[in-house]
Tab-separated table of C-alpha atoms in Angstrom:
chain	number	residue	atom	x	y	z
A	1	MET	CA	-25.092	26.974	24.492
A	2	ARG	CA	-21.969	26.997	23.223
A	3	PRO	CA	-19.276	24.582	24.812
A	4	LEU	CA	-16.904	27.474	26.080
A	5	LYS	CA	-20.118	28.842	28.084
A	6	LEU	CA	-20.940	25.512	29.317
A	7	PHE	CA	-17.157	24.940	30.458
A	8	ARG	CA	-17.327	27.710	32.349
A	9	PHE	CA	-20.888	27.505	33.776
A	10	ALA	CA	-19.501	24.578	35.417
A	11	LEU	CA	-16.470	26.192	36.687
A	12	MET	CA	-18.886	28.231	38.704
A	13	ALA	CA	-20.558	25.688	39.676
A	14	PHE	CA	-18.305	23.168	41.079
A	15	GLY	CA	-15.514	26.266	42.078
A	16	SER	CA	-12.568	26.485	41.010
A	17	GLY	CA	-10.685	24.427	42.881
A	18	LEU	CA	-12.483	20.968	41.615
A	19	ALA	CA	-12.741	22.961	38.024
A	20	LEU	CA	-9.356	23.340	37.662
A	21	SER	CA	-8.488	19.888	39.103
A	22	ALA	CA	-10.604	18.674	36.067
A	23	CYS	CA	-9.212	21.076	33.447
A	24	SER	CA	-5.576	20.970	34.500
A	25	GLY	CA	-2.982	20.162	31.939
A	26	SER	CA	-1.784	22.328	28.929
A	27	THR	CA	-3.853	20.456	26.607
A	28	GLY	CA	-6.822	21.691	28.399
A	29	GLU	CA	-9.250	25.105	28.413
A	30	ALA	CA	-7.555	27.828	28.820
A	31	VAL	CA	-8.421	29.629	32.374
A	32	PRO	CA	-7.275	32.935	32.933
A	33	GLN	CA	-5.568	32.902	36.542
A	34	LEU	CA	-3.100	35.970	37.954
A	35	PHE	CA	0.444	34.812	37.809
A	36	VAL	CA	2.300	36.790	40.645
A	37	ALA	CA	6.375	37.628	40.335
A	38	ALA	CA	7.883	38.914	43.355
A	39	GLY	CA	11.587	40.697	43.129
A	40	ASN	CA	13.068	42.983	46.242
A	41	GLN	CA	10.336	44.722	47.313
A	42	GLN	CA	7.918	45.060	44.299
A	43	ILE	CA	4.966	42.237	43.677
A	44	ARG	CA	4.016	42.321	39.965
A	45	PHE	CA	0.334	40.814	38.988
A	46	TYR	CA	0.080	39.209	34.876
A	47	ASN	CA	-3.191	37.392	33.377
A	48	SER	CA	-1.639	34.074	32.605
A	49	LEU	CA	-3.423	33.580	29.076
A	50	THR	CA	-0.242	36.100	28.239
A	51	LEU	CA	2.306	33.231	29.369
A	52	ARG	CA	0.443	30.914	27.448
A	53	PRO	CA	2.168	29.765	24.451
A	54	ASP	CA	-0.794	28.739	22.442
A	55	ARG	CA	-2.687	31.834	22.921
A	56	PRO	CA	-2.684	34.871	20.714
A	57	GLU	CA	-1.659	37.104	23.864
A	58	PHE	CA	1.225	35.297	23.976
A	59	ALA	CA	2.772	37.271	21.187
A	60	GLN	CA	2.335	40.800	22.721
A	61	PRO	CA	4.508	42.328	25.293
A	62	LEU	CA	3.807	41.289	28.579
A	63	THR	CA	2.220	44.279	30.645
A	64	PRO	CA	1.098	43.757	34.457
A	65	LEU	CA	-2.383	44.045	35.334
A	66	ALA	CA	-0.320	45.986	38.580
A	67	THR	CA	2.907	46.755	40.495
A	68	CYS	CA	2.493	46.792	44.392
A	69	ASN	CA	5.019	47.891	46.089
A	70	VAL	CA	5.081	46.291	49.539
A	71	GLY	CA	8.201	48.413	50.894
A	72	ALA	CA	9.768	45.685	52.401
A	73	ASP	CA	11.819	42.464	51.088
A	74	ILE	CA	9.803	40.186	49.965
A	75	LEU	CA	11.429	36.853	51.012
A	76	ASP	CA	9.116	34.658	49.633
A	77	LEU	CA	5.085	34.133	48.567
A	78	PHE	CA	2.286	31.626	48.360
A	79	PHE	CA	-1.016	31.882	47.091
A	80	ASP	CA	-4.184	29.987	48.624
A	81	GLN	CA	-5.943	29.187	45.854
A	82	ASN	CA	-9.006	27.760	47.251
A	83	ALA	CA	-9.177	31.473	49.469
A	84	ARG	CA	-8.020	33.217	46.653
A	85	LYS	CA	-5.537	35.083	48.811
A	86	LEU	CA	-1.912	35.935	48.458
A	87	TRP	CA	0.717	35.000	51.780
A	88	VAL	CA	4.057	37.303	51.287
A	89	LEU	CA	6.399	36.991	54.112
A	90	THR	CA	8.548	39.763	54.766
A	91	PRO	CA	11.505	40.468	57.670
A	92	ALA	CA	9.085	42.268	59.961
A	93	SER	CA	5.490	40.993	58.656
A	94	LEU	CA	3.473	38.022	57.525
A	95	LEU	CA	1.078	39.636	54.802
A	96	ARG	CA	-1.879	38.645	53.259
A	97	TYR	CA	-3.691	39.865	50.000
A	98	ASP	CA	-7.679	38.924	49.077
A	99	THR	CA	-7.482	38.611	45.370
A	100	SER	CA	-11.353	37.453	45.147
A	101	ALA	CA	-11.715	41.069	44.365
A	102	ILE	CA	-10.245	40.761	41.238
A	103	LYS	CA	-12.956	39.452	38.375
A	104	GLU	CA	-12.524	38.137	34.403
A	105	GLY	CA	-14.560	39.705	32.382
A	106	PRO	CA	-17.702	37.925	30.079
A	107	GLU	CA	-15.065	37.006	27.763
A	108	ILE	CA	-12.556	34.412	28.818
A	109	GLY	CA	-9.403	36.299	28.907
A	110	GLN	CA	-10.574	39.479	30.098
A	111	ILE	CA	-9.193	40.514	33.432
A	112	PRO	CA	-9.056	44.064	33.532
A	113	SER	CA	-5.812	46.033	34.944
A	114	PHE	CA	-6.728	47.197	39.302
A	115	ASP	CA	-5.620	49.114	41.587
A	116	CYS	CA	-3.099	47.433	44.199
A	117	ASN	CA	-4.302	50.093	47.194
A	118	GLN	CA	-8.139	48.736	45.994
A	119	THR	CA	-8.026	45.517	44.487
A	120	PRO	CA	-6.849	43.343	45.683
A	121	LEU	CA	-8.382	44.685	49.567
A	122	PRO	CA	-6.237	46.375	51.337
A	123	THR	CA	-3.094	44.026	52.692
A	124	GLU	CA	-3.883	42.116	56.116
A	125	ASN	CA	-0.990	42.326	58.942
A	126	LEU	CA	-1.493	39.118	60.701
A	127	THR	CA	1.500	39.720	63.079
A	128	GLN	CA	0.249	43.599	64.172
A	129	ASN	CA	-0.629	42.389	67.094
A	130	LEU	CA	2.394	40.206	68.272
A	131	SER	CA	4.023	40.822	71.019
A	132	PRO	CA	6.843	40.714	71.305
A	133	ALA	CA	6.914	41.757	67.767
A	134	PHE	CA	7.378	39.377	64.533
A	135	THR	CA	10.865	39.306	63.342
A	136	CYS	CA	12.537	37.351	60.360
A	137	PRO	CA	15.325	38.352	58.940
A	138	SER	CA	15.037	35.365	56.933
A	139	GLY	CA	12.538	32.486	56.215
A	140	TYR	CA	10.607	30.877	54.009
A	141	LEU	CA	7.258	29.632	53.550
A	142	ARG	CA	5.789	26.094	52.830
A	143	ALA	CA	2.190	25.176	52.853
A	144	GLY	CA	0.204	22.084	53.196
A	145	SER	CA	-3.468	21.291	53.150
A	146	SER	CA	-5.031	23.167	56.268
A	147	TYR	CA	-1.708	25.363	57.497
A	148	LEU	CA	1.011	27.245	56.170
A	149	LEU	CA	4.392	26.951	57.917
A	150	VAL	CA	6.488	30.148	58.178
A	151	VAL	CA	10.143	29.458	58.673
A	152	CYS	CA	12.240	32.391	60.658
A	153	HIS	CA	15.668	32.662	61.741
A	154	ASP	CA	18.310	35.221	61.902
A	155	GLN	CA	21.437	35.188	58.750
A	156	GLY	CA	23.668	33.003	60.696
A	157	GLY	CA	20.847	30.572	61.926
A	158	ALA	CA	20.946	31.303	65.318
A	159	ASN	CA	17.091	31.939	67.235
A	160	LEU	CA	15.133	29.742	65.113
A	161	ARG	CA	11.064	30.068	65.050
A	162	LEU	CA	8.315	27.997	63.075
A	163	TRP	CA	4.777	28.765	62.963
A	164	ARG	CA	1.741	26.983	62.088
A	165	PRO	CA	-1.436	29.232	61.348
A	166	LEU	CA	-4.454	27.653	60.362
A	167	LEU	CA	-4.862	29.331	56.645
A	168	GLY	CA	-7.932	30.396	57.124
A	169	THR	CA	-6.613	32.547	60.467
A	170	THR	CA	-7.663	36.332	60.872
A	171	GLY	CA	-4.070	36.535	62.667
A	172	LEU	CA	-1.277	35.071	64.117
A	173	THR	CA	-1.345	34.461	68.204
A	174	GLY	CA	1.394	32.689	69.999
A	175	SER	CA	-0.483	29.456	70.051
A	176	ASP	CA	0.874	28.948	66.475
A	177	GLN	CA	4.065	29.387	67.135
A	178	LEU	CA	6.341	25.276	67.329
A	179	ASN	CA	8.376	25.297	70.529
A	180	LEU	CA	9.197	21.830	69.951
A	181	SER	CA	12.038	20.683	72.348
A	182	ILE	CA	14.195	18.866	69.534
A	183	LEU	CA	14.271	22.208	67.562
A	184	ALA	CA	17.400	23.652	70.018
A	185	THR	CA	19.645	20.962	69.327
A	186	LEU	CA	19.567	21.383	65.122
A	187	THR	CA	21.576	23.469	63.100
A	188	GLY	CA	21.482	26.667	61.362
A	189	ASN	CA	21.494	24.149	58.583
A	190	ALA	CA	18.103	22.704	59.253
A	191	ARG	CA	15.666	22.787	56.738
A	192	PHE	CA	11.568	22.504	57.187
A	193	THR	CA	8.283	21.642	55.210
A	194	LEU	CA	4.857	20.069	55.748
A	195	GLY	CA	4.520	16.540	55.023
A	196	PRO	CA	1.390	13.988	55.605
A	197	GLY	CA	-1.386	15.446	57.167
A	198	ASP	CA	0.217	18.445	58.176
A	199	GLY	CA	2.840	17.646	60.276
A	200	LEU	CA	6.115	19.107	60.561
A	201	ALA	CA	9.169	17.310	58.944
A	202	TYR	CA	12.755	18.147	59.055
A	203	VAL	CA	16.288	17.135	57.803
A	204	ASP	CA	19.188	18.716	59.199
A	205	GLY	CA	22.968	17.737	59.255
A	206	VAL	CA	26.329	18.414	58.951
A	207	SER	CA	29.373	16.544	56.731
A	208	ASN	CA	27.897	13.860	54.939
A	209	SER	CA	25.157	12.732	57.608
A	210	PHE	CA	21.337	14.071	57.450
A	211	THR	CA	18.676	12.895	59.617
A	212	LEU	CA	15.284	13.384	58.415
A	213	GLY	CA	12.646	13.518	61.297
A	214	PHE	CA	8.687	13.973	61.524
A	215	PHE	CA	6.016	15.092	64.035
A	216	PRO	CA	2.073	13.888	62.730
A	217	SER	CA	1.013	16.311	65.584
A	218	PRO	CA	3.691	18.651	66.005
A	219	THR	CA	3.210	19.785	69.534
A	220	SER	CA	5.425	20.728	72.565
A	221	THR	CA	4.753	17.156	73.582
A	222	PRO	CA	4.029	15.435	70.776
A	223	THR	CA	3.274	11.766	71.142
A	224	THR	CA	4.461	9.768	67.953
A	225	PHE	CA	8.255	11.002	66.174
A	226	TYR	CA	9.389	9.409	63.336
A	227	GLN	CA	13.571	9.950	62.125
A	228	GLN	CA	15.275	8.397	60.118
A	229	SER	CA	19.028	9.033	58.625
A	230	PHE	CA	20.795	8.632	55.001
A	231	THR	CA	24.273	9.461	53.776
A	232	SER	CA	24.816	11.435	50.842
A	233	THR	CA	27.370	10.779	48.255
A	234	LEU	CA	28.790	14.407	47.532
A	235	VAL	CA	31.910	15.751	48.414
A	236	LEU	CA	30.672	18.598	51.126
A	237	PRO	CA	27.185	18.365	50.396
A	238	GLN	CA	25.237	21.461	51.480
A	239	LEU	CA	21.665	20.806	51.812
A	240	ARG	CA	19.793	23.114	49.515
A	241	ASP	CA	15.704	22.626	50.379
A	242	PHE	CA	12.844	20.302	51.661
A	243	ARG	CA	10.169	20.054	49.607
A	244	TYR	CA	6.346	17.838	49.671
A	245	PRO	CA	4.125	17.562	47.060
A	246	LEU	CA	1.292	16.990	47.957
A	247	GLY	CA	-0.242	13.045	48.198
A	248	GLN	CA	3.845	12.072	47.321
A	249	GLN	CA	7.028	11.797	49.069
A	250	LEU	CA	9.022	14.040	51.147
A	251	TYR	CA	11.707	15.188	48.170
A	252	VAL	CA	15.085	16.562	49.815
A	253	LEU	CA	17.879	18.227	47.282
A	254	LEU	CA	21.648	18.198	47.890
A	255	SER	CA	24.441	20.220	45.873
A	256	ASP	CA	28.211	19.909	46.496
A	257	ASN	CA	30.255	22.859	47.957
A	258	LEU	CA	30.711	23.766	44.274
A	259	GLY	CA	27.540	23.833	42.983
A	260	ALA	CA	28.462	21.722	40.318
A	261	ASN	CA	26.852	18.468	41.501
A	262	SER	CA	23.642	17.933	42.941
A	263	GLU	CA	21.574	14.566	44.706
A	264	SER	CA	18.124	13.899	45.528
A	265	VAL	CA	16.987	12.344	48.622
A	266	THR	CA	13.207	10.830	49.119
A	267	TRP	CA	11.043	9.696	51.894
A	268	ASN	CA	7.675	8.267	52.579
A	269	PRO	CA	7.295	9.040	56.509
A	270	THR	CA	4.654	6.992	57.280
A	271	SER	CA	6.011	4.990	60.173
A	272	SER	CA	9.543	4.429	61.973
A	273	THR	CA	10.506	1.853	59.578
A	274	ALA	CA	9.976	3.891	56.159
A	275	THR	CA	13.929	4.252	55.593
A	276	PRO	CA	14.851	7.444	52.906
A	277	SER	CA	15.279	6.045	49.256
A	278	ALA	CA	19.374	5.679	48.372
A	279	PRO	CA	20.616	9.032	47.350
A	280	ARG	CA	20.059	10.144	43.458
A	281	ARG	CA	22.548	11.908	41.601
A	282	ILE	CA	22.307	14.626	39.452
A	283	PRO	CA	25.330	15.386	37.868
A	284	ASP	CA	26.433	18.824	36.003
A	285	ARG	CA	23.356	20.754	37.159
A	286	GLY	CA	23.891	22.753	40.043
A	287	LEU	CA	19.965	22.713	42.019
A	288	SER	CA	19.102	24.922	45.049
A	289	THR	CA	15.490	25.421	45.089
A	290	LEU	CA	12.771	23.070	44.677
A	291	THR	CA	8.986	24.104	42.947
A	292	ALA	CA	6.428	21.519	42.898
A	293	GLY	CA	2.951	21.037	41.904
A	294	GLN	CA	-0.033	18.406	41.064
A	295	GLY	CA	3.114	15.480	41.566
A	296	LEU	CA	5.398	16.856	39.637
A	297	ILE	CA	8.577	18.307	41.170
A	298	VAL	CA	11.787	20.233	39.895
A	299	GLY	CA	14.749	21.633	40.713
A	300	PHE	CA	16.446	24.222	39.494
A	301	GLY	CA	19.533	26.752	40.438
A	302	PRO	CA	22.710	28.411	39.484
A	303	LYS	CA	23.703	25.472	36.648
A	304	GLY	CA	21.012	23.869	35.148
A	305	PHE	CA	17.545	22.515	35.763
A	306	ALA	CA	15.942	18.874	36.158
A	307	ARG	CA	12.784	17.429	36.574
A	308	LEU	CA	13.056	15.083	39.765
A	309	ASP	CA	10.003	12.875	39.605
A	310	GLY	CA	9.722	9.964	37.617
A	311	ASN	CA	12.989	7.028	36.736
A	312	THR	CA	14.059	9.357	34.331
A	313	LEU	CA	16.361	12.410	34.598
A	314	LEU	CA	15.343	15.455	32.670
A	315	PRO	CA	15.690	17.335	30.793
A	316	GLY	CA	18.628	15.005	28.732
A	317	ASP	CA	21.111	17.650	28.309
A	318	ASN	CA	21.898	20.458	30.784
A	319	PRO	CA	20.789	23.989	30.168
A	320	ALA	CA	23.333	25.136	31.793
A	321	GLU	CA	21.723	28.755	32.402
A	322	SER	CA	21.549	30.230	35.914
A	323	TYR	CA	17.809	30.412	37.186
A	324	GLN	CA	16.423	32.479	40.439
A	325	ALA	CA	13.113	31.064	40.401
A	326	GLY	CA	10.590	28.769	39.134
A	327	LEU	CA	6.562	27.717	39.371
A	328	ILE	CA	4.581	24.937	38.384
A	329	SER	CA	1.488	26.064	37.080
A	330	LEU	CA	-2.279	25.328	37.458
A	331	ASP	CA	-1.924	24.160	33.968
A	332	ASN	CA	1.210	22.116	33.773
A	333	TYR	CA	4.008	24.618	32.233
A	334	LEU	CA	6.840	25.045	33.665
A	335	TYR	CA	8.259	28.777	34.121
A	336	LEU	CA	12.037	29.609	35.207
A	337	GLY	CA	13.067	32.632	35.878
A	338	ARG	CA	16.471	33.900	34.242
A	339	GLY	CA	17.304	37.269	35.142
A	340	ALA	CA	14.559	39.678	33.729
A	341	ASP	CA	12.941	36.659	31.339
A	342	LEU	CA	10.250	33.924	32.063
A	343	VAL	CA	11.663	30.804	30.121
A	344	ILE	CA	8.833	28.282	29.603
A	345	TYR	CA	8.471	24.283	29.149
A	346	ASP	CA	5.322	22.409	28.506
A	347	LEU	CA	5.780	19.867	31.103
A	348	GLN	CA	2.581	18.141	29.061
A	349	GLY	CA	3.187	18.582	26.051
A	350	ASP	CA	6.660	18.192	26.017
A	351	PRO	CA	7.154	15.471	28.869
A	352	SER	CA	11.267	15.791	27.660
A	353	LEU	CA	11.481	19.144	28.655
A	354	ILE	CA	13.946	19.467	24.775
A	355	SER	CA	11.842	22.843	23.413
A	356	PRO	CA	11.831	26.049	25.591
A	357	LEU	CA	9.706	28.178	24.930
A	358	GLY	CA	9.755	32.149	25.099
A	359	PRO	CA	11.561	33.831	26.582
A	360	LYS	CA	8.990	36.766	28.145
A	361	THR	CA	10.984	39.626	29.347
A	362	LEU	CA	9.278	40.886	32.891
A	363	GLY	CA	11.465	43.722	32.736
A	364	PHE	CA	12.516	43.403	36.467
A	365	THR	CA	14.205	40.217	38.109
A	366	PRO	CA	11.825	38.249	40.036
A	367	THR	CA	12.782	36.039	42.845
A	368	HIS	CA	9.599	33.962	43.489
A	369	LEU	CA	6.262	33.657	41.590
A	370	ALA	CA	2.747	32.074	42.354
A	371	TYR	CA	-0.362	31.020	40.965
A	372	GLY	CA	-3.633	31.325	41.379
A	373	PRO	CA	-7.606	31.729	40.421
A	374	VAL	CA	-9.541	34.926	39.764
A	375	THR	CA	-12.980	35.393	40.462
A	376	LEU	CA	-15.395	34.492	36.713
A	377	LEU	CA	-18.125	37.239	36.139
A	378	PRO	CA	-21.797	35.487	35.007
A	379	VAL	CA	-21.329	34.822	30.858
A	380	ASN	CA	-24.582	35.036	29.092
A	381	PRO	CA	-26.088	32.314	27.545
């Protein structure tokens, strides 16, 4: 049996999660995935191999496998790689597409085009039975290991609502809403994520003073709560994003009010005495968003991007372009949306991030990116 077929049989035998973790890395065997780009009300699916610079398909024009219109503005995306389900947050609903019906053909790289009304299977609206009706004028998704955090608030930051459903939930229920008393004391500037053990973490503050908090078991009357403060070194800092790469520290991203300089703060909320790191300056870069994957974390925004894990700020020079979307893929490529183009960096093969690849033209401007596996068809020995 050829090595490629042995690899593919192993992938089917051990499941996509284990196999992908074993073969991750941009120098490993190429495995087709679904690359998902969304903007305004559109979702477009692509074969990830057409976005891998080491594949012959990379030289071809980028053609979507399918284009879906959800009929509402898309606030955020999350791809549950284990269940092969794509979560989509809109101002009036939390939707979920089942992509498990999308199958790769017998030859590597074959993923046929599909009909969004049939494949993936019809969309689930997880909020359709809620009373009162679900509303989320502004919000985002943050994934943990078993739960998904749904953060919703009005455009002005009032009427904050947090939901924490299990990833395998059949619908959003009132019991999924978090009603912590401290939420009423936070400002519209607060940011949230899921931390260790799917506990709720937040950061909030005004002026240069910020507070980090963590509830290991977020209920209406939690028994344990950790809290620490830190002071930003920026002039009139603005809180931009807050993420937890599983197995790593929490990352806080701030930028000054002019968007010309940024800084990051890390925190490991394992005890009441765990203190945040000193703010790490990111000069000459205006970063607004974080993307994380496999222990890596990258900030991007209207003035460049930077890899924040490790002791050295990378890339060394500031690529001053504006980036509105970003993603670290399962095979350690960094994809950055620059207008309608995708700029690509090989995080493993080019750790200094000095040689961008592409760009690849999407034909529309994505605001959110996601990445996940497809089902394998049997391969003849």
